[in-house]
Tab-separated table of N, CA and C in Angstrom:
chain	number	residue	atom	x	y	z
A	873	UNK	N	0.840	-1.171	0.000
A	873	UNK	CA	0.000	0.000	0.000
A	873	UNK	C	0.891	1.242	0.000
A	874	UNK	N	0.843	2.363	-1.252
A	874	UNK	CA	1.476	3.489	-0.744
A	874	UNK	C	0.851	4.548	0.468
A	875	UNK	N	2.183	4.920	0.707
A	875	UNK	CA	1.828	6.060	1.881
A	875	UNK	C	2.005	7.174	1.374
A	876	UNK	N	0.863	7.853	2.163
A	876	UNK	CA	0.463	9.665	1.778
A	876	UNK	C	1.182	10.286	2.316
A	877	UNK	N	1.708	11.045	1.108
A	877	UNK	CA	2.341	12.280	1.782
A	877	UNK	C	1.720	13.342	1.297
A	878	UNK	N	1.788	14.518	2.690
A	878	UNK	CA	1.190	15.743	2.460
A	878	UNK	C	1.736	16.523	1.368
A	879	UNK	N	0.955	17.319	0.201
A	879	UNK	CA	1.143	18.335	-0.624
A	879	UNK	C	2.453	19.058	-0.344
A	880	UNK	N	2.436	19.642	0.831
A	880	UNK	CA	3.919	20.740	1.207
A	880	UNK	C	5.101	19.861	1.171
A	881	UNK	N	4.921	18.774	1.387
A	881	UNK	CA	6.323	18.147	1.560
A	881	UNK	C	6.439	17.205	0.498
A	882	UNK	N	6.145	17.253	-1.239
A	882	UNK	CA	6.432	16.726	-2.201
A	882	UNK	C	7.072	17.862	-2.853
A	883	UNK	N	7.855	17.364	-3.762
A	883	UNK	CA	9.185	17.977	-4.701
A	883	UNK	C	7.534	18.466	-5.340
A	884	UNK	N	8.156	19.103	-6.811
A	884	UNK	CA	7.038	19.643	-7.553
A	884	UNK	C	7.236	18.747	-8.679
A	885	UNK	N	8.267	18.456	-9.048
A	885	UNK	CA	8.123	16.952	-10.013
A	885	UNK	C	7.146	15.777	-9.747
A	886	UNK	N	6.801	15.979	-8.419
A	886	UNK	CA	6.146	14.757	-8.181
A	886	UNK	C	4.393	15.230	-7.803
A	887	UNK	N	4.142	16.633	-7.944
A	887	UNK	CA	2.936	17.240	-7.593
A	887	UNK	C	1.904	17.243	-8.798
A	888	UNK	N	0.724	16.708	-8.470
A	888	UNK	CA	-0.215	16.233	-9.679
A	888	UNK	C	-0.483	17.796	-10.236
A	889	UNK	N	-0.969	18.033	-11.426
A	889	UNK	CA	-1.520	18.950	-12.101
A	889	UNK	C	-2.656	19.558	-11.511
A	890	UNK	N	-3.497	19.339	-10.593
A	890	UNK	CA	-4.659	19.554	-9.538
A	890	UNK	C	-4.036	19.982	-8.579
A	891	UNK	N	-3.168	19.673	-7.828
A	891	UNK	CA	-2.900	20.012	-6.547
A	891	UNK	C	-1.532	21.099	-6.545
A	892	UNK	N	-1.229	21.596	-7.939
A	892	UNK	CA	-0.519	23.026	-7.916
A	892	UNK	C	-0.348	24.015	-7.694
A	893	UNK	N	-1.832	24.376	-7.494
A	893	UNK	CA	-2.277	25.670	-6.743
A	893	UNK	C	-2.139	25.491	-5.572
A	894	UNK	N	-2.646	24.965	-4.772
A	894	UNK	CA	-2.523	24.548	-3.528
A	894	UNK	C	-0.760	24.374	-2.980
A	895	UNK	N	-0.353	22.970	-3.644
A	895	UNK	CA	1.599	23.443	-3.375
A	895	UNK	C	2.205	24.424	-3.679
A	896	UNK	N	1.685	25.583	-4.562
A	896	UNK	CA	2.474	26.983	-4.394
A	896	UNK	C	1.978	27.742	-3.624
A	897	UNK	N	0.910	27.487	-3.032
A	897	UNK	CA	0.094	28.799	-1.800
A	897	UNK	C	0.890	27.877	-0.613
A	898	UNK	N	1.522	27.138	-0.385
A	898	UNK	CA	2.045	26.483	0.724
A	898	UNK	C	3.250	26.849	0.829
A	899	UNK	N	4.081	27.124	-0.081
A	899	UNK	CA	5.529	27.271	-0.071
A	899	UNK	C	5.633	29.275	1.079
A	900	UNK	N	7.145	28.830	1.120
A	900	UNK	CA	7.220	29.965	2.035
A	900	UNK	C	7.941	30.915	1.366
A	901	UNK	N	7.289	32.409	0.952
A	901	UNK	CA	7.742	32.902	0.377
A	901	UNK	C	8.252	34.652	1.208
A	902	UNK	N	8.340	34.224	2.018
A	902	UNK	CA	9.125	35.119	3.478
A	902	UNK	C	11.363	35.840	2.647
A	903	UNK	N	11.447	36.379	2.813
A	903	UNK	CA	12.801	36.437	2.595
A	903	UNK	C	14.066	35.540	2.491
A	904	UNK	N	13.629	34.912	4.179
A	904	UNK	CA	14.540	33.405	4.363
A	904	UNK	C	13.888	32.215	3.571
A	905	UNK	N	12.588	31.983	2.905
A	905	UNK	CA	12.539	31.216	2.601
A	905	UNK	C	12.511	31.111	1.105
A	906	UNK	N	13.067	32.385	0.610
A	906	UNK	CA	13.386	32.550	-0.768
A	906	UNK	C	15.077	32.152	-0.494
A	907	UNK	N	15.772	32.597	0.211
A	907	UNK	CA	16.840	32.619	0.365
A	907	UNK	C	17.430	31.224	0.380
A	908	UNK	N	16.461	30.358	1.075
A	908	UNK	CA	16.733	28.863	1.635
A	908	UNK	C	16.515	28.243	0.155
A	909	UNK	N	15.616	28.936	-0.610
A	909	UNK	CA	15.534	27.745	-2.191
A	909	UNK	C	16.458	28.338	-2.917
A	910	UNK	N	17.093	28.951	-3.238
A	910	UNK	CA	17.787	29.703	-4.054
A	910	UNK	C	19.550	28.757	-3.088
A	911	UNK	N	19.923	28.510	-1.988
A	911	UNK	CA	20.389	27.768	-1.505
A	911	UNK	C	20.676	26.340	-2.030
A	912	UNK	N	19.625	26.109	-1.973
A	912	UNK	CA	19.092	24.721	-1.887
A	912	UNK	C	19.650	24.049	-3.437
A	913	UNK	N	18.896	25.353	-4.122
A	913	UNK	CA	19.121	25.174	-5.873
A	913	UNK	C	20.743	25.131	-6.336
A	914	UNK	N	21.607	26.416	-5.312
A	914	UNK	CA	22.689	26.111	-5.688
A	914	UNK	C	23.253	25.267	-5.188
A	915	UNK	N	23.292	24.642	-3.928
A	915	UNK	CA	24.005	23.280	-3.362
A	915	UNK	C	23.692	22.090	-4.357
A	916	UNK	N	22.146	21.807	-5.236
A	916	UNK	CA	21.912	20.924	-5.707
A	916	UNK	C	23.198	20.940	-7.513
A	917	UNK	N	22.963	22.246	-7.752
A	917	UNK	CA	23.790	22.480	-8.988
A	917	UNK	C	24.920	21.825	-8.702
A	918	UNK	N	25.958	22.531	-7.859
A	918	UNK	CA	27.440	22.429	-7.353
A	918	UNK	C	27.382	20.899	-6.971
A	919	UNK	N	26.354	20.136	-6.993
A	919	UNK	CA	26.852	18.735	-6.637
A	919	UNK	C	26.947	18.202	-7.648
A	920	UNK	N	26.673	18.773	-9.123
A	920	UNK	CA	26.650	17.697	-10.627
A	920	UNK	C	27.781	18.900	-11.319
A	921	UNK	N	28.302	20.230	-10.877
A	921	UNK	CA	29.025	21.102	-11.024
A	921	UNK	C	30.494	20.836	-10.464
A	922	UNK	N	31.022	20.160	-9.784
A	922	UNK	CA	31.805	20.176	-8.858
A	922	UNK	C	33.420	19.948	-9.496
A	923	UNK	N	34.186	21.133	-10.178
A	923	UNK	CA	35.064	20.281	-11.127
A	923	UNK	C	36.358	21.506	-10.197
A	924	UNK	N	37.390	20.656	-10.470
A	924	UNK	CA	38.754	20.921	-9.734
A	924	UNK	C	39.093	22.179	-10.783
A	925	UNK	N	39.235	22.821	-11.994
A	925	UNK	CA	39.598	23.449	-12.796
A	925	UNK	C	37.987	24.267	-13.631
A	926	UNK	N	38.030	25.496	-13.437
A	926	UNK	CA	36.866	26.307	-13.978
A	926	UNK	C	37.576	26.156	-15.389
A	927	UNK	N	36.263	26.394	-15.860
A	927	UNK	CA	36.558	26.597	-17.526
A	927	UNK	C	35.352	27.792	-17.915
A	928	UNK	N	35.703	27.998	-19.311
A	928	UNK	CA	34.497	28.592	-20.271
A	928	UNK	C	32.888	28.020	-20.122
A	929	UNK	N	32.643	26.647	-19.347
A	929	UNK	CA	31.449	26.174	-19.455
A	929	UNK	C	30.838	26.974	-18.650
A	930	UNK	N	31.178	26.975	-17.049
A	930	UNK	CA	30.644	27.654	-16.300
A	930	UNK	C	30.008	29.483	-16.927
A	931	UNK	N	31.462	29.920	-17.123
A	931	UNK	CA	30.615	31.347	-17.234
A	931	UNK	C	29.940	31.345	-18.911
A	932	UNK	N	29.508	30.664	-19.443
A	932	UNK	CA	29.101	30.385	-20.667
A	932	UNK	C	27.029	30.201	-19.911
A	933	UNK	N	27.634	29.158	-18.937
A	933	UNK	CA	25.754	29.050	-18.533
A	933	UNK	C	25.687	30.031	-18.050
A	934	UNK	N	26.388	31.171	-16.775
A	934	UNK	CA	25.664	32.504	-16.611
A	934	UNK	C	25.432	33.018	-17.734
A	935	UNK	N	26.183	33.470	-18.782
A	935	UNK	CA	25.890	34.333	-19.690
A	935	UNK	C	24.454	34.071	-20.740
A	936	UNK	N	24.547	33.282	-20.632
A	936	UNK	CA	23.242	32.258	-21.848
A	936	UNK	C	21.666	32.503	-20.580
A	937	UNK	N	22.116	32.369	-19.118
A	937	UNK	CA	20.773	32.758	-18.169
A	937	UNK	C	20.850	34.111	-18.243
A	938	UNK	N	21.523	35.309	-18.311
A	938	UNK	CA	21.400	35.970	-18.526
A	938	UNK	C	21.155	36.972	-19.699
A	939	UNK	N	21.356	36.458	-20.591
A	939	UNK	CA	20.604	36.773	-22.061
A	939	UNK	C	19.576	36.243	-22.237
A	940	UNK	N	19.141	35.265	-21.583
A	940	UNK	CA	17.183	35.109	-21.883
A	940	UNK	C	16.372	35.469	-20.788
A	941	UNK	N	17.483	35.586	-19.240
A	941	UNK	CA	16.295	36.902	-18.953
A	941	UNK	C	15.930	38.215	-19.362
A	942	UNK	N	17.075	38.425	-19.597
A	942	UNK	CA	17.166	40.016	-20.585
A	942	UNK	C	15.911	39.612	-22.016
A	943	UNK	N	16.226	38.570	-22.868
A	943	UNK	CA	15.385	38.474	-24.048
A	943	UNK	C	13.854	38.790	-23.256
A	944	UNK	N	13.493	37.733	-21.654
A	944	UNK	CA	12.018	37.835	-21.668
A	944	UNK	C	11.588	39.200	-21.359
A	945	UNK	N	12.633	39.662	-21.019
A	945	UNK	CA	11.849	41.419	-20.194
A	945	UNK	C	11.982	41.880	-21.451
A	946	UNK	N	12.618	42.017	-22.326
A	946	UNK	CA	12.056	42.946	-23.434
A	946	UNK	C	11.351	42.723	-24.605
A	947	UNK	N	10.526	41.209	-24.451
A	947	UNK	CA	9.873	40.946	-25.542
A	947	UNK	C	8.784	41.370	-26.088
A	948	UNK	N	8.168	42.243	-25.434
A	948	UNK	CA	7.193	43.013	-25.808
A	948	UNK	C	7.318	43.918	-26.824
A	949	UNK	N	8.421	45.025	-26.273
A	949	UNK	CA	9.254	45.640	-27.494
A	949	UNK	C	9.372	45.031	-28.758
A	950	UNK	N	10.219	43.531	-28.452
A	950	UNK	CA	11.133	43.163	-29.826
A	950	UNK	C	9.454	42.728	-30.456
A	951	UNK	N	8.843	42.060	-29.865
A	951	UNK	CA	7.653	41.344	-31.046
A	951	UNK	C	6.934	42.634	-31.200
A	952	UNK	N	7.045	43.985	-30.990
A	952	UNK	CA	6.341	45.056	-32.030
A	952	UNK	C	7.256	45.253	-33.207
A	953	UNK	N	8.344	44.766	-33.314
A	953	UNK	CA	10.028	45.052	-34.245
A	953	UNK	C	9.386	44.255	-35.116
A	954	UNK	N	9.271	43.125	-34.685
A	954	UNK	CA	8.705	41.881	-35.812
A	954	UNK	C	7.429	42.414	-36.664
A	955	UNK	N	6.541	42.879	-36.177
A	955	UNK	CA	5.354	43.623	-36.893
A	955	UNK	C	5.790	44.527	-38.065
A	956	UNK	N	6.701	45.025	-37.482
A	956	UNK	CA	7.318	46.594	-38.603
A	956	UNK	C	7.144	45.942	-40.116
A	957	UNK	N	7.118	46.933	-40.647
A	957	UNK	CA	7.790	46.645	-42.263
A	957	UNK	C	8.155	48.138	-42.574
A	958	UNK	N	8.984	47.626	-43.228
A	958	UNK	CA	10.440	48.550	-43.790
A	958	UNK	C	10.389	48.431	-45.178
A	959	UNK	N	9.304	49.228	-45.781
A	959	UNK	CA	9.712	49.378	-47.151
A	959	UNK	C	9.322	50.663	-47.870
């Protein structure tokens, strides 16, 4: 027989499509507990990250997260660019 576990204490990989709303009104979104996932996220990275010698890969993934947050904040702009015609 499986055992129940409560909504708050499942990963979100494992949270049904129904009960999403509900596991994000549960999470703690206080300062420390932004602080604690943002933690959490980088301890989990740095454990499949973990290399004796930095290279180009590393600052290659900041730069690539940081050009598509930049792309989403200004897409409003660029898809009126796409509308234009220039003739």
């Amino acid at each position: 027989m499986a055992s129940v576990v409560p909504v708050k204490e499942k990963k979100l990989m494992d949270v049904k499509l129904g009960e999403l709303s509900s596991w994000i009104l549960m999470q703690d979104f206080t300062p420390k507990g932004i602080a604690g996932a943002f933690q959490r996220g980088y301890y989990r990275y740095y454990r499949y990250v973990n290399v004796k010698k930095g290279g180009i890969a590393g600052i290659s993934m900041v730069l690539v997260v940081y050009v598509l947050f930049n792309y989403c904040g200004c897409y409003k702009e660029l898809k009126h660019e796409w509308l234009r015609k220039y003739h």
